[in-house]
Amino acid sequence: MIGTTSLNDKQKGLVYALSQRTLVFLAASFLPSVFFVIQGLKDMATCLADLNYLISVKEKHHVSKKDQPSATAKSLRFAVSPKDPENIQIQVQRVEHFVSQHEVNFSGKNDEIKFIHTVSDRSEIANWVIKIALWLYSVRKRDHLQHGLLGMADFLSIEKLNARLG
């Protein structure tokens, strides 16, 4: 399980090679809510593309967070600007006694649209890591899938299907 998208080309090659031998789960975040924010941002950016909105990305994390900007912030930036993500600056803030918050703003001449995702307890991330790990184990056992590169879309599709089937 890999919870980042901050991989260089060599590392991406290694992940792909590994996925030819075993199951690999790769996601910007282990939280499904982040996946849905990214999907919403892609749609919003497409809809507003020709309307002259300025886009900004901000992140706030605990002081122990090593990467600046975070992989999640980079993924949000890529979601709104896939052709030229470096064109959008990411404001980074590290504070005591805080978990994480990511904010994407679409600022128009007379209005502003904000996507804000806040995590207030790190145990939420740990809970989803466990759920995804158990899902990967079940995919290997139940579906006899021994290798491949899976992501949050795969996990959520299977979870939705399983919920419907009871």
C-alpha positions in Angstrom: 0.0 0.0 0.0 1.4 3.3 -1.1 -0.2 6.5 0.1 1.5 9.2 -2.0 1.7 10.5 -5.5 5.0 12.2 -5.0 6.9 9.6 -7.0 9.5 10.3 -9.6 9.7 8.4 -12.9 12.1 5.8 -11.6 9.9 5.2 -8.5 6.8 4.9 -10.7 8.6 2.3 -12.8 9.5 0.4 -9.6 5.9 0.5 -8.5 4.7 -0.7 -11.9 7.3 -3.5 -11.8 6.2 -4.5 -8.3 2.6 -4.6 -9.5 3.5 -7.2 -12.0 4.4 -9.5 -9.1 2.0 -8.6 -6.3 -1.0 -6.5 -5.6 -0.2 -2.8 -5.1 -2.6 -0.2 -3.9 -1.6 3.4 -4.8 -3.5 6.5 -3.8 -2.8 10.1 -3.0 -4.7 9.6 0.3 -6.2 6.6 2.1 -9.4 8.6 2.7 -12.2 8.0 0.3 -13.4 11.6 1.0 -10.2 13.0 -0.6 -10.9 10.8 -3.7 -14.3 12.4 -4.0 -13.0 15.9 -3.5 -10.5 15.2 -6.4 -13.3 14.0 -8.6 -15.4 17.1 -7.8 -12.4 19.4 -8.5 -11.9 17.8 -11.9 -15.5 18.5 -12.8 -15.5 22.0 -11.4 -12.2 22.9 -13.2 -13.7 21.6 -16.5 -16.9 23.6 -16.1 -15.1 26.8 -15.1 -12.2 26.5 -17.6 -13.3 29.3 -19.9 -14.7 31.6 -17.2 -11.5 33.3 -16.0 -11.5 31.9 -12.4 -8.2 32.1 -10.6 -7.4 28.8 -8.8 -5.4 28.5 -5.6 -4.4 25.6 -3.4 -3.7 25.8 0.3 -2.7 23.2 2.8 -2.3 23.2 6.5 -0.7 20.3 8.4 0.8 19.4 11.8 4.4 20.4 12.3 5.8 16.9 11.9 4.6 16.6 8.3 7.7 16.1 6.3 6.7 16.7 2.6 6.0 20.3 1.6 3.7 20.5 -0.2 1.9 17.2 0.6 1.1 14.6 -2.0 -2.6 15.3 -1.4 -2.1 19.0 -2.2 -0.2 18.1 -5.4 -3.0 15.8 -6.4 -5.6 18.5 -5.8 -3.5 20.9 -7.9 -3.2 18.3 -10.7 -6.9 17.7 -10.6 -7.6 21.4 -11.4 -4.7 21.9 -13.8 -3.6 18.6 -15.4 -1.8 20.2 -18.3 0.2 22.6 -16.3 0.0 21.9 -12.5 3.2 23.8 -11.7 1.4 27.0 -12.8 -0.6 26.9 -9.6 1.3 27.7 -6.4 0.5 25.7 -3.2 0.5 27.7 0.0 1.9 25.5 2.8 1.4 26.0 6.5 2.6 23.9 9.4 1.0 24.4 12.8 1.0 22.8 16.3 -1.9 20.6 17.4 -3.4 20.2 13.9 -4.0 17.2 11.6 -4.6 18.4 8.1 -6.7 20.7 5.9 -6.6 21.2 2.1 -8.4 24.1 0.4 -8.9 24.8 -3.3 -10.4 28.2 -4.2 -11.9 29.2 -7.5 -12.0 33.0 -7.4 -14.1 34.8 -10.0 -14.6 38.6 -10.4 -17.6 38.7 -8.1 -17.7 35.2 -6.5 -15.6 32.5 -4.9 -16.1 28.7 -4.7 -14.2 26.8 -2.1 -13.5 23.1 -1.6 -12.2 22.4 1.9 -11.3 19.0 3.3 -10.3 18.8 7.0 -9.2 15.9 9.0 -9.5 16.4 12.8 -8.3 13.0 14.0 -5.5 10.9 12.5 -7.2 7.7 13.6 -9.6 8.2 10.7 -6.8 7.7 8.3 -5.6 4.6 10.2 -9.1 3.1 10.1 -9.2 3.4 6.3 -5.7 2.0 5.9 -6.9 -1.1 7.8 -10.1 -1.3 5.8 -8.2 -1.1 2.5 -5.6 -3.6 3.7 -8.4 -6.1 4.6 -10.0 -5.4 1.2 -6.7 -6.2 -0.6 -6.4 -9.4 1.4 -10.0 -10.4 0.4 -9.4 -9.5 -3.3 -6.4 -11.8 -3.3 -8.2 -14.7 -1.5 -11.7 -14.3 -3.0 -10.9 -13.2 -6.5 -7.6 -15.0 -6.8 -6.0 -11.7 -8.0 -2.3 -12.1 -7.3 -0.9 -9.0 -9.0 -2.0 -5.6 -10.3 -2.1 -1.9 -9.6 -5.3 -0.9 -7.8 -6.4 2.5 -6.4 -9.2 4.2 -4.6 -11.6 3.9 -7.5 -11.2 0.1 -7.5 -11.8 0.0 -3.7 -14.8 2.2 -3.8 -16.4 0.4 -6.7 -16.0 -3.0 -5.0 -17.3 -1.6 -1.7 -20.4 -0.1 -3.3 -21.1 -3.4 -5.1 -20.6 -5.4 -1.9 -23.0 -3.1 -0.1 -25.6 -3.6 -2.7 -25.2 -7.4 -2.6 -25.4 -7.4 1.2 
